[in-house]
Short mmCIF file of C-alpha atoms in Angstrom, two decimals:
data_model
loop_
_atom_site.label_atom_id
_atom_site.label_comp_id
_atom_site.label_asym_id
_atom_site.label_seq_id
_atom_site.Cartn_x
_atom_site.Cartn_y
_atom_site.Cartn_z
CA MET A 173 3.92 -3.10 -12.94
CA ASP A 174 2.75 -6.14 -11.98
CA ALA A 175 4.50 -9.34 -13.15
CA LEU A 176 3.04 -12.03 -15.20
CA ARG A 177 0.81 -14.37 -14.91
CA ALA A 178 0.99 -18.10 -15.50
CA GLN A 179 -1.13 -17.38 -18.60
CA ASP A 180 0.41 -14.46 -20.30
CA PRO A 181 3.00 -15.51 -22.84
CA PRO A 182 6.25 -15.20 -23.01
CA ARG A 183 6.39 -13.02 -25.97
CA ILE A 184 4.85 -11.31 -28.36
CA GLY A 185 5.97 -11.25 -31.79
CA ASP A 186 9.76 -9.83 -31.72
CA TYR A 187 9.08 -8.87 -27.97
CA VAL A 188 10.38 -10.14 -24.54
CA LEU A 189 7.36 -9.69 -22.18
CA LEU A 190 8.73 -7.92 -18.50
CA ALA A 191 5.66 -7.55 -17.10
CA ARG A 192 2.15 -6.29 -16.74
CA ILE A 193 1.44 -3.02 -17.14
CA GLY A 194 -2.25 -2.92 -16.83
CA ALA A 195 -5.30 -4.14 -18.61
CA GLY A 196 -8.66 -2.34 -19.87
CA GLY A 197 -11.62 -3.37 -21.90
CA MET A 198 -9.61 -3.84 -25.00
CA GLY A 199 -7.05 -5.54 -23.62
CA VAL A 200 -3.98 -6.03 -22.00
CA VAL A 201 -0.88 -3.50 -21.84
CA TYR A 202 2.79 -5.96 -21.58
CA LEU A 203 6.30 -4.16 -20.83
CA GLY A 204 8.49 -5.67 -23.58
CA ARG A 205 12.02 -5.53 -24.89
CA SER A 206 13.02 -5.86 -28.08
CA PRO A 207 15.76 -7.96 -29.66
CA GLY A 208 18.23 -4.61 -28.97
CA GLY A 209 17.07 -4.03 -25.46
CA ARG A 210 14.46 -0.95 -26.91
CA LEU A 211 11.71 -1.03 -24.03
CA VAL A 212 7.87 -1.03 -25.51
CA ALA A 213 4.45 -1.00 -24.21
CA VAL A 214 2.80 -3.95 -25.68
CA LYS A 215 -1.14 -4.18 -25.86
CA VAL A 216 -2.48 -7.68 -26.73
CA VAL A 217 -6.20 -7.65 -27.77
CA ARG A 218 -8.40 -9.45 -25.06
CA GLU A 219 -8.77 -13.29 -27.08
CA GLU A 220 -12.70 -12.75 -26.35
CA ILE A 221 -13.04 -10.01 -28.79
CA THR A 222 -10.88 -11.23 -31.33
CA GLY A 223 -14.40 -12.29 -33.85
CA HIS A 224 -15.59 -8.65 -32.65
CA PRO A 225 -16.16 -7.04 -36.00
CA GLU A 226 -16.40 -3.47 -34.39
CA ALA A 227 -13.38 -3.89 -31.27
CA LEU A 228 -11.02 -5.29 -34.31
CA ALA A 229 -11.90 -2.28 -36.12
CA ARG A 230 -11.39 -0.09 -33.18
CA PHE A 231 -7.84 -1.11 -32.43
CA ARG A 232 -6.54 -1.06 -35.90
CA ARG A 233 -7.95 2.35 -35.86
CA GLU A 234 -5.59 2.75 -32.66
CA ALA A 235 -2.94 1.37 -34.82
CA ALA A 236 -3.32 4.10 -37.52
CA THR A 237 -3.59 7.17 -35.12
CA VAL A 238 -0.87 6.39 -33.35
CA ARG A 239 1.39 5.46 -36.78
CA ALA A 240 0.16 8.64 -38.23
CA VAL A 241 0.74 11.25 -35.34
CA ARG A 242 4.21 11.58 -34.99
CA SER A 243 4.56 14.27 -31.73
CA ALA A 244 6.58 14.59 -28.89
CA TYR A 245 3.31 14.34 -27.33
CA THR A 246 2.43 11.14 -27.72
CA ALA A 247 4.71 7.65 -27.78
CA ASN A 248 5.29 6.15 -31.41
CA LEU A 249 3.83 3.66 -32.60
CA ILE A 250 6.68 1.21 -33.75
CA ASP A 251 5.70 -2.16 -34.48
CA ALA A 252 2.22 -4.03 -34.99
CA GLY A 253 0.65 -7.61 -35.31
CA LEU A 254 -2.93 -6.66 -37.40
CA ASP A 255 -3.07 -9.52 -39.36
CA ALA A 256 -3.90 -12.52 -37.42
CA ALA A 257 -4.59 -13.56 -34.14
CA PRO A 258 -2.93 -12.59 -30.96
CA TYR A 259 -3.26 -8.85 -32.46
CA TRP A 260 -0.88 -6.22 -30.84
CA ILE A 261 1.08 -2.97 -30.81
CA ALA A 262 4.13 -2.20 -30.08
CA THR A 263 4.57 1.75 -29.09
CA GLU A 264 7.46 3.68 -26.90
CA TYR A 265 7.15 2.54 -23.65
CA VAL A 266 6.86 6.04 -21.45
CA ALA A 267 8.38 6.10 -17.58
CA GLY A 268 5.73 8.14 -15.40
CA PRO A 269 2.61 7.67 -13.67
CA THR A 270 -0.97 8.97 -15.27
CA LEU A 271 -1.91 12.24 -14.39
CA ALA A 272 -4.89 10.26 -12.71
CA ARG A 273 -2.45 9.01 -10.68
CA ALA A 274 0.01 11.41 -9.23
CA VAL A 275 -3.18 13.53 -8.14
CA ARG A 276 -4.93 10.72 -5.89
CA GLU A 277 -1.96 10.16 -4.73
CA ARG A 278 0.13 13.07 -4.17
CA GLY A 279 -2.82 15.37 -4.02
CA PRO A 280 -3.64 19.06 -6.39
CA PHE A 281 -1.57 20.28 -8.15
CA PRO A 282 -0.11 24.28 -7.39
CA VAL A 283 -1.08 27.37 -9.69
CA VAL A 284 1.73 27.78 -11.56
CA THR A 285 2.24 23.79 -11.84
CA CYS A 286 -1.47 23.97 -13.33
CA ARG A 287 -0.79 26.77 -15.81
CA ARG A 288 2.40 24.85 -17.83
CA LEU A 289 0.30 21.82 -17.58
CA VAL A 290 -2.26 23.62 -19.69
CA ALA A 291 0.02 25.13 -21.83
CA ALA A 292 2.45 21.82 -22.57
CA MET A 293 -1.04 19.40 -23.21
CA ALA A 294 -2.66 22.09 -25.22
CA GLU A 295 0.86 21.68 -27.61
CA GLY A 296 -0.09 18.61 -27.65
CA LEU A 297 -3.51 19.06 -28.64
CA ALA A 298 -2.09 21.47 -31.70
CA SER A 299 0.87 18.99 -31.94
CA VAL A 300 -2.12 15.88 -32.59
CA HIS A 301 -4.63 18.08 -34.73
CA ALA A 302 -2.18 19.69 -36.93
CA TYR A 303 -2.78 15.65 -38.52
CA GLY A 304 -6.43 16.14 -38.69
CA VAL A 305 -7.14 13.78 -35.43
CA THR A 306 -9.26 14.73 -32.10
CA HIS A 307 -8.45 12.52 -29.34
CA ARG A 308 -11.73 12.05 -28.25
CA ASP A 309 -11.41 10.77 -24.36
CA LEU A 310 -8.46 13.27 -22.95
CA LYS A 311 -9.13 12.46 -19.57
CA PRO A 312 -6.52 12.32 -16.25
CA GLN A 313 -6.42 8.72 -16.98
CA ASN A 314 -4.95 9.03 -20.63
CA VAL A 315 -1.98 12.00 -19.69
CA LEU A 316 1.30 10.04 -18.69
CA LEU A 317 4.16 12.66 -17.07
CA GLY A 318 6.98 11.53 -18.56
CA SER A 319 10.34 12.52 -18.16
CA GLN A 320 9.92 14.76 -21.42
CA GLY A 321 6.86 16.40 -20.44
CA PRO A 322 3.21 15.32 -20.69
CA GLN A 323 2.12 12.32 -23.45
CA LEU A 324 -1.28 11.67 -24.70
CA ILE A 325 -2.34 7.98 -24.94
CA ASP A 326 -5.13 5.79 -25.45
CA PHE A 327 -6.30 6.78 -28.97
CA GLY A 328 -9.03 3.79 -29.58
CA ILE A 329 -11.81 5.69 -30.06
CA ALA A 330 -9.89 8.47 -31.57
CA ARG A 331 -10.62 9.82 -35.45
CA GLY A 332 -10.31 11.79 -38.30
CA VAL A 333 -12.20 15.11 -38.11
CA GLU A 334 -13.66 14.32 -41.75
CA GLN A 335 -15.52 10.60 -39.66
CA THR A 336 -18.66 10.54 -37.66
CA ALA A 337 -18.60 10.57 -34.02
CA LEU A 338 -20.67 8.00 -33.35
CA THR A 339 -19.75 4.49 -32.31
CA GLN A 340 -21.39 1.57 -33.81
CA ASP A 341 -24.07 1.13 -30.52
CA GLY A 342 -25.23 4.95 -31.63
CA GLN A 343 -23.54 6.63 -27.88
CA ALA A 344 -21.55 9.53 -27.94
CA PRO A 345 -17.83 8.76 -27.37
CA GLY A 346 -15.95 10.05 -24.32
CA THR A 347 -15.80 9.82 -20.58
CA PRO A 348 -18.94 11.52 -18.61
CA GLY A 349 -17.51 14.42 -17.01
CA PHE A 350 -14.56 15.19 -18.98
CA THR A 351 -17.76 15.00 -22.79
CA ALA A 352 -18.44 17.87 -24.18
CA PRO A 353 -22.20 19.69 -23.98
CA GLU A 354 -22.27 19.70 -28.20
CA VAL A 355 -20.52 15.87 -28.01
CA LEU A 356 -23.22 14.54 -25.94
CA THR A 357 -26.19 16.30 -27.88
CA ARG A 358 -25.46 16.67 -31.21
CA ASN A 359 -23.23 13.98 -31.67
CA GLU A 360 -20.85 17.03 -32.65
CA VAL A 361 -16.35 16.11 -32.48
CA GLY A 362 -14.13 18.56 -33.07
CA ALA A 363 -10.79 20.03 -32.21
CA ALA A 364 -13.15 21.83 -29.15
CA ALA A 365 -14.22 18.79 -27.53
CA ASP A 366 -10.73 17.98 -27.10
CA VAL A 367 -10.22 21.39 -25.52
CA PHE A 368 -12.89 21.10 -22.96
CA ALA A 369 -11.58 17.76 -21.62
CA LEU A 370 -8.47 19.86 -21.19
CA GLY A 371 -10.32 22.15 -19.64
CA ALA A 372 -11.61 19.25 -17.12
CA THR A 373 -8.55 17.22 -17.41
CA VAL A 374 -6.83 20.44 -15.29
CA ALA A 375 -9.78 21.07 -13.05
CA TYR A 376 -9.26 17.84 -11.63
CA ALA A 377 -5.46 18.45 -11.43
CA ALA A 378 -6.01 21.85 -9.69
CA THR A 379 -8.74 20.44 -7.19
CA GLY A 380 -8.26 16.68 -6.48
CA ARG A 381 -12.35 16.23 -7.60
CA ALA A 382 -14.44 15.26 -10.22
CA PRO A 383 -14.72 18.30 -12.38
CA PHE A 384 -18.39 17.98 -12.54
CA GLY A 385 -19.20 15.88 -9.42
CA GLY A 386 -19.69 12.11 -9.11
CA GLY A 387 -22.40 10.00 -9.31
CA ASP A 388 -24.98 8.19 -12.06
CA ALA A 389 -23.14 8.87 -15.24
CA ALA A 390 -26.44 10.53 -16.68
CA ALA A 391 -26.15 12.65 -14.02
CA VAL A 392 -22.80 14.06 -14.71
CA SER A 393 -23.04 14.36 -18.33
CA TYR A 394 -26.31 16.77 -17.21
CA ARG A 395 -24.13 18.60 -14.99
CA ALA A 396 -21.62 18.81 -17.93
CA VAL A 397 -24.23 20.23 -20.42
CA HIS A 398 -26.30 22.63 -17.85
CA GLU A 399 -24.01 23.43 -14.82
CA GLU A 400 -21.08 24.76 -14.14
CA ILE A 401 -17.33 22.87 -13.92
CA ASP A 402 -16.63 22.84 -10.32
CA THR A 403 -13.34 25.67 -9.70
CA ALA A 404 -13.84 25.83 -5.78
CA GLY A 405 -11.14 27.11 -3.83
CA VAL A 406 -9.03 27.72 -7.54
CA GLU A 407 -6.94 30.88 -7.67
CA PRO A 408 -9.29 33.18 -9.80
CA GLY A 409 -7.69 33.37 -12.93
CA LEU A 410 -6.85 29.94 -13.57
CA ALA A 411 -10.43 29.67 -12.56
CA ALA A 412 -11.02 31.95 -15.42
CA LEU A 413 -8.92 30.07 -17.82
CA ILE A 414 -10.88 26.32 -17.03
CA ARG A 415 -13.75 28.30 -16.99
CA ALA A 416 -13.02 29.04 -20.84
CA CYS A 417 -12.39 26.06 -21.94
CA VAL A 418 -15.32 24.41 -20.54
CA GLU A 419 -17.77 26.87 -22.47
CA LYS A 420 -21.08 25.53 -23.48
CA ASP A 421 -20.45 26.47 -26.80
CA PRO A 422 -17.63 25.16 -28.09
CA ALA A 423 -16.95 28.48 -30.60
CA ARG A 424 -16.06 30.59 -27.91
CA ARG A 425 -13.56 28.52 -26.57
CA PRO A 426 -9.99 29.20 -26.62
CA GLY A 427 -7.86 27.03 -29.29
CA PRO A 428 -4.93 25.14 -28.24
CA ALA A 429 -2.37 28.75 -29.03
CA GLU A 430 -4.60 30.92 -27.48
CA LEU A 431 -4.27 28.82 -24.40
CA ILE A 432 -0.83 28.76 -24.67
CA ARG A 433 -0.36 32.67 -25.25
CA TRP A 434 -2.81 32.99 -22.50
CA CYS A 435 -0.72 30.42 -19.63
CA ALA A 436 2.02 33.03 -20.60
CA VAL A 437 4.91 30.16 -19.57
CA ASP A 438 8.62 31.03 -18.69
CA THR A 439 9.84 27.60 -17.52
CA ALA A 440 8.73 24.21 -18.86
CA LEU A 441 6.66 21.56 -17.10
CA VAL A 442 9.70 19.08 -16.93
CA ASP A 443 12.09 21.82 -14.98
CA ASP A 444 8.34 22.57 -12.53
CA PRO A 445 10.05 21.72 -8.79
CA ALA A 446 6.50 20.35 -8.08
CA TYR A 447 6.32 17.53 -11.64
CA GLN A 448 9.85 16.44 -11.03
CA PRO A 449 8.95 14.17 -7.88
CA LEU A 450 6.02 13.29 -9.99
CA VAL A 451 8.35 11.79 -12.73
CA ALA A 452 10.25 9.56 -10.25
CA MET A 453 7.13 7.83 -9.06
CA ALA A 454 7.66 6.15 -12.26
CA GLU A 455 7.75 1.72 -11.22
CA VAL A 456 10.93 0.42 -11.56
CA VAL A 457 11.31 -1.53 -14.99
CA PRO A 458 12.48 -5.36 -14.21
CA ASP A 459 15.66 -6.69 -15.68
CA THR A 460 14.08 -10.21 -16.09
CA PRO A 461 10.36 -11.26 -17.39
CA GLN A 462 8.68 -11.10 -13.71
CA ARG A 463 6.70 -14.37 -12.98
CA PRO A 464 5.44 -16.36 -10.27
CA PRO A 465 8.30 -18.67 -8.76
CA ASN A 466 8.03 -22.46 -10.71
CA ALA A 467 5.33 -20.98 -13.30
CA PRO A 468 5.99 -22.92 -16.64
CA ALA A 469 5.57 -20.52 -19.47
CA PRO A 470 2.52 -20.44 -21.71
CA ALA A 471 2.76 -20.85 -25.14
CA ILE A 472 2.12 -17.74 -27.73
CA HIS A 473 -0.97 -17.70 -28.11
CA ASP A 474 -2.55 -18.87 -24.21
CA LEU A 475 -3.29 -14.76 -23.99
CA PRO A 476 -5.06 -13.67 -20.59
CA THR A 477 -8.33 -13.60 -20.26
CA GLN A 478 -8.51 -11.59 -17.12
CA GLY A 479 -7.42 -7.63 -15.95
CA PRO A 480 -3.98 -7.41 -13.29
CA PRO A 481 -4.38 -7.27 -9.76
CA PRO A 482 -3.77 -3.57 -8.62
CA SER A 483 -5.32 -2.80 -5.69
CA PRO A 484 -7.96 -0.66 -5.71
CA PRO A 485 -7.37 3.39 -5.18
CA PRO A 486 -8.16 4.92 -2.20
CA SER A 487 -10.92 7.46 -3.95
CA ARG A 488 -13.28 3.55 -4.41
CA PRO A 489 -13.87 3.01 -1.02
CA ASN A 490 -13.72 -0.80 0.05
CA PRO A 491 -14.95 -1.15 3.89
CA TRP A 492 -15.64 -4.74 5.62
CA LEU A 493 -17.80 -5.87 8.02
CA VAL A 494 -16.16 -8.89 10.35
CA ALA A 495 -18.10 -11.62 11.93
CA ALA A 496 -17.21 -14.04 13.32
CA GLY A 497 -18.46 -16.54 10.57
CA VAL A 498 -19.08 -14.00 7.18
CA GLY A 499 -19.61 -10.13 6.81
CA ALA A 500 -20.60 -7.63 4.04
CA VAL A 501 -21.08 -4.37 3.42
CA VAL A 502 -23.42 -3.69 -0.07
CA GLY A 503 -22.55 0.17 -0.80
CA ILE A 504 -24.44 1.94 -4.13
CA ALA A 505 -21.05 1.33 -5.97
CA VAL A 506 -19.15 -1.53 -4.34
CA ALA A 507 -20.01 -4.36 -2.73
CA THR A 508 -17.71 -6.41 -0.02
CA ALA A 509 -17.69 -9.14 1.51
CA VAL A 510 -14.40 -10.49 3.59
CA TRP A 511 -14.94 -13.94 5.08
CA LEU A 512 -12.94 -14.81 8.37
CA LEU A 513 -13.07 -18.32 9.43
CA PRO A 514 -12.17 -19.77 12.89
CA GLY A 515 -9.07 -21.03 13.30
CA ASN A 516 -5.84 -20.73 11.32
CA GLY A 517 -7.98 -22.45 8.30
CA ASN A 518 -11.35 -23.12 6.70
CA ALA A 519 -14.59 -24.20 8.74
CA GLY A 520 -13.64 -28.02 6.23
CA GLY A 521 -10.69 -28.27 8.65
CA ASP A 522 -8.32 -28.48 5.19
CA GLY A 523 -5.64 -26.27 6.12
CA GLY A 524 -6.68 -23.00 4.13
CA ASN A 525 -6.96 -25.35 0.95
CA GLY A 526 -11.13 -23.97 0.50
CA GLY A 527 -12.56 -26.82 2.49
CA ASN A 528 -12.76 -28.72 -0.95
CA GLY A 529 -12.73 -32.26 1.11
CA GLY A 530 -9.45 -33.64 0.26
CA ASP A 531 -9.60 -33.04 -3.77
CA LYS A 532 -6.67 -32.21 -4.92
CA PRO A 533 -5.89 -29.76 -8.00
CA ASP A 534 -5.50 -32.47 -10.86
CA GLY A 535 -4.00 -29.43 -13.66
CA PRO A 536 -4.76 -25.64 -13.71
CA PRO A 537 -7.73 -25.20 -15.07
CA GLY A 538 -9.39 -23.12 -18.07
CA TYR A 539 -13.13 -22.36 -18.36
CA ILE A 540 -15.09 -24.66 -16.16
CA GLN A 541 -18.28 -26.57 -17.33
CA ASP A 542 -22.03 -26.38 -16.78
CA ILE A 543 -22.01 -29.81 -14.48
CA GLY A 544 -25.65 -29.22 -13.48
CA THR A 545 -25.38 -26.97 -10.47
CA SER A 546 -25.96 -22.94 -11.08
CA ARG A 547 -28.44 -22.94 -8.86
CA HIS A 548 -27.64 -19.81 -7.10
CA ALA A 549 -29.84 -16.49 -7.66
CA TRP A 550 -29.18 -12.97 -6.81
CA ASN A 551 -32.02 -10.93 -5.03
CA GLY A 552 -31.01 -7.01 -4.86
CA LEU A 553 -33.54 -6.47 -2.29
CA ARG A 554 -32.55 -9.52 -0.27
CA GLU A 555 -29.15 -8.56 -0.85
CA SER A 556 -28.41 -12.27 -0.78
CA CYS A 557 -28.65 -15.42 -3.09
CA ASN A 558 -31.48 -18.32 -2.49
CA LEU A 559 -28.48 -20.94 -1.88
CA PRO A 560 -25.43 -21.04 0.05
CA GLY A 561 -22.55 -21.98 -1.02
CA GLU A 562 -21.14 -25.54 -1.84
CA GLU A 563 -17.58 -25.24 0.12
CA GLN A 564 -16.28 -22.53 2.26
CA PRO A 565 -13.85 -19.72 1.02
CA PRO A 566 -10.62 -19.87 1.63
CA LEU A 567 -9.67 -17.46 4.76
CA GLN A 568 -10.38 -13.63 4.68
CA PHE A 569 -11.70 -14.48 0.98
CA GLN A 570 -12.55 -10.90 -0.07
CA TYR A 571 -15.27 -9.97 -3.07
CA ALA A 572 -16.29 -6.98 -4.90
CA VAL A 573 -18.57 -5.96 -7.86
CA THR A 574 -18.50 -2.10 -8.93
CA THR A 575 -20.61 -1.12 -11.73
CA GLY A 576 -19.43 1.85 -14.58
CA GLU A 577 -22.63 3.47 -13.80
CA ASN A 578 -21.47 3.52 -10.31
CA ASP A 579 -18.02 4.15 -9.91
CA PRO A 580 -16.78 6.74 -8.16
CA THR A 581 -13.52 6.98 -10.30
CA GLY A 582 -15.17 6.79 -13.67
CA GLU A 583 -12.55 4.37 -14.21
CA ILE A 584 -14.22 1.24 -15.30
CA PRO A 585 -16.95 2.26 -18.47
CA LEU A 586 -20.51 2.41 -18.51
CA GLY A 587 -22.21 -0.24 -19.48
CA LYS A 588 -19.82 -2.79 -17.76
CA ALA A 589 -19.05 -4.17 -14.45
CA GLU A 590 -15.84 -5.15 -12.26
CA ILE A 591 -15.53 -7.98 -10.36
CA GLY A 592 -12.75 -8.69 -8.27
CA TYR A 593 -11.73 -10.86 -5.36
CA ARG A 594 -8.48 -11.04 -2.89
CA LEU A 595 -7.39 -12.29 0.55
CA LYS A 596 -7.37 -9.59 3.23
CA TYR A 597 -3.83 -10.82 4.72
CA GLU A 598 -1.16 -12.87 3.24
CA GLU A 599 -1.46 -16.48 3.46
CA PRO A 600 2.34 -17.89 1.96
CA ASN A 601 3.07 -20.91 0.81
CA LEU A 602 -0.57 -22.71 0.26
CA PRO A 603 -0.99 -25.13 -2.90
CA PRO A 604 -2.98 -23.38 -6.08
CA TYR A 605 -6.85 -22.55 -5.36
CA TYR A 606 -8.39 -21.57 -8.77
CA VAL A 607 -11.40 -18.96 -8.79
CA SER A 608 -13.51 -18.67 -12.01
CA VAL A 609 -16.34 -16.24 -11.38
CA GLU A 610 -19.99 -16.88 -13.37
CA VAL A 611 -22.42 -14.39 -14.28
CA LYS A 612 -25.84 -14.60 -14.62
CA PRO A 613 -27.64 -12.77 -16.26
CA PRO A 614 -31.71 -11.35 -14.59
CA HIS A 615 -33.57 -13.70 -17.51
CA LEU A 616 -31.55 -16.69 -15.76
CA LEU A 617 -33.09 -15.98 -12.26
CA ASP A 618 -33.94 -18.41 -10.29
CA THR A 619 -33.29 -21.48 -12.81
CA ASP A 620 -30.19 -23.94 -13.18
CA GLU A 621 -28.91 -22.41 -16.28
CA PHE A 622 -25.24 -22.03 -17.25
CA GLY A 623 -24.20 -18.55 -17.05
CA TYR A 624 -21.21 -16.87 -18.35
CA VAL A 625 -17.59 -17.83 -17.47
CA SER A 626 -14.17 -15.87 -16.71
CA LYS A 627 -10.95 -18.33 -17.07
CA ALA A 628 -9.75 -19.57 -14.06
CA ALA A 629 -6.91 -17.93 -12.13
CA ASP A 630 -4.87 -18.88 -9.20
CA LEU A 631 -6.16 -16.98 -6.22
CA TYR A 632 -2.51 -17.55 -3.85
CA GLU A 633 -0.69 -16.54 -7.44
CA GLY A 634 1.57 -13.46 -6.80
CA ASP A 635 0.45 -11.54 -4.33
CA GLU A 636 -2.90 -12.77 -2.86
CA THR A 637 -3.19 -9.55 -1.05
CA GLN A 638 -3.84 -7.16 -3.86
CA TRP A 639 -7.25 -7.31 -5.70
CA LYS A 640 -7.27 -9.28 -9.44
CA ASN A 641 -9.74 -7.80 -11.51
CA LEU A 642 -12.47 -8.69 -13.56
CA VAL A 643 -14.11 -6.50 -16.88
CA TYR A 644 -17.95 -7.97 -17.54
CA PRO A 645 -18.32 -8.75 -20.18
CA ASP A 646 -15.22 -8.30 -21.78
CA ASP A 647 -13.37 -11.43 -19.33
CA PHE A 648 -16.47 -13.76 -19.53
CA SER A 649 -17.65 -15.93 -22.15
CA ASP A 650 -20.27 -19.09 -22.91
CA ARG A 651 -18.35 -22.35 -24.48
CA ALA A 652 -20.93 -24.88 -24.03
CA GLY A 653 -20.41 -27.41 -27.04
CA GLY A 654 -16.85 -26.24 -27.97
CA LYS A 655 -18.70 -23.23 -29.10
CA VAL A 656 -17.02 -19.88 -27.72
CA ARG A 657 -19.66 -16.76 -27.37
CA PRO A 658 -18.95 -13.55 -26.41
CA ALA A 659 -21.00 -12.70 -23.17
CA PRO A 660 -23.63 -10.42 -23.69
CA PRO A 661 -23.79 -6.37 -22.80
CA LEU A 662 -26.05 -5.21 -19.50
CA ALA A 663 -27.92 -3.30 -21.89
CA ASP A 664 -29.27 -6.27 -23.02
CA ASP A 665 -30.74 -7.52 -19.50
CA PRO A 666 -31.08 -4.77 -16.90
CA GLY A 667 -32.07 -5.92 -13.60
CA GLU A 668 -30.32 -7.63 -11.05
CA TRP A 669 -27.22 -10.30 -12.32
CA THR A 670 -26.26 -13.05 -9.84
CA VAL A 671 -22.29 -13.00 -10.08
CA VAL A 672 -20.59 -16.56 -8.04
CA TYR A 673 -17.15 -17.51 -7.00
CA HIS A 674 -16.24 -21.20 -8.13
CA HIS A 675 -13.72 -23.33 -6.41
CA ALA A 676 -12.11 -25.19 -9.40
CA THR A 677 -10.07 -27.91 -9.09
CA SER A 678 -10.79 -29.44 -13.34
CA ASP A 679 -13.05 -27.83 -15.81
CA LYS A 680 -15.97 -30.43 -14.84
CA ASN A 681 -14.87 -30.50 -11.32
CA HIS A 682 -15.82 -27.09 -9.33
CA ARG A 683 -17.57 -25.78 -6.89
CA SER A 684 -19.71 -22.68 -5.51
CA VAL A 685 -17.70 -20.65 -2.52
CA VAL A 686 -19.97 -17.11 -2.48
CA CYS A 687 -22.95 -16.06 -4.41
CA HIS A 688 -23.59 -12.28 -4.66
CA GLY A 689 -24.97 -10.09 -7.73
CA PHE A 690 -25.02 -6.22 -8.79
CA THR A 691 -27.82 -4.04 -10.19
CA ALA A 692 -27.77 -2.87 -14.29
CA ASP A 693 -29.61 -0.37 -15.72
CA THR A 694 -30.55 0.05 -19.28
CA VAL A 695 -27.29 2.04 -20.73
CA SER A 696 -24.48 0.66 -22.52
CA GLU A 697 -20.36 1.57 -23.58
#
């Protein structure tokens, strides 16, 4: 849970916002408090996608699904605002970590705990299926470990069993490694596909490893269709249960009721001695809104356009090479660099304020505009840009790019890229330093045409050592001529994409500090 950012609204509907819970491709999730003091999770659609009919339809479908499914294993819908922007839904707040976080931080679960987890999640699926709904994206990130038992969350792509399995772009729903073979090969979505995902999720809980390995999304999906799930080292009885759940033929998989009988548990999961410490991992709930000191509260419609600044998980490597001037390490999945400049400040001698030649911020910038200086172009073969930055970045500035196709954690959606930045070490009591990120598609290579930009954010706001992460294309847009145009998908322009980090003192006053990039394949979400 993170403090509210300067651009976050003070309230949504009747709910006072206290903190940020997280963010994803659709929007930001806040911790809110009702007028009567009830805690809720408020999910708000990002400003950039409010004009996308399919995105709004998906959000409204999520609200309708959560409203329809009243279960002990799902967070119930409390309120919603779906008629006009900002679009939002409020659900019960569940205190507890995700299954993914619990395994990542505490390691694989004991065998008996896994059996109780299977029984509890199977009961939850049975409850959801009774409403004629399939979840379609069950995975460790979408299971909350609450004090009342596991809760299924994120029904963003859930649908009634009579509805089509395809998304608008023709891609099968779900997450590679947790999506059933019949969904991948025949676009057949049913209750059996959720059982497959349950088996893959429990395999992760039992081993701490991706159930069908990591790597390219297409390779992971191929293994899910043609190869066996990874149960190496798992107790034989539990391994047999997992393999039954992930049978290639959906007709051979056990149903939720059969799984519950198979587990034959005699103690609830919430009473399991290994489960209780996991629930205690829930983050402390603030009593009052958590906002950076002296940060002005924005207007209610001034919604955020970028994700929160969580530290990257240990499973996503984040190495760096330190040099007197600049060091960089570029891997298949992540490109990360750190600047270590001599002395106690920047090369420009400005005491750590970005080497901007004495410019002072003249008000928080929003979206930087084209001023005819965007000539950077990244070449993946050279691992470099054709132009250096126009000014030196702050001391120990780090940046990273991870694409969904090469994300080892599976948390970044396919066809998207996570672009982040931070300081390696804390630099207290410094004036604001606004960073805006520009992304240029390959067709703009070696041109001075401006790319798609994110909203500027203060590098020093909050804990600057935590990563401030953006998602392309969700957090980027073209705002030339006073019109807002969403950024195109990566699949529209495969090749070498350029990422430029700008220091902005106003919308029309900015300088590039770092240029890098990434390679996008012909894939989509």
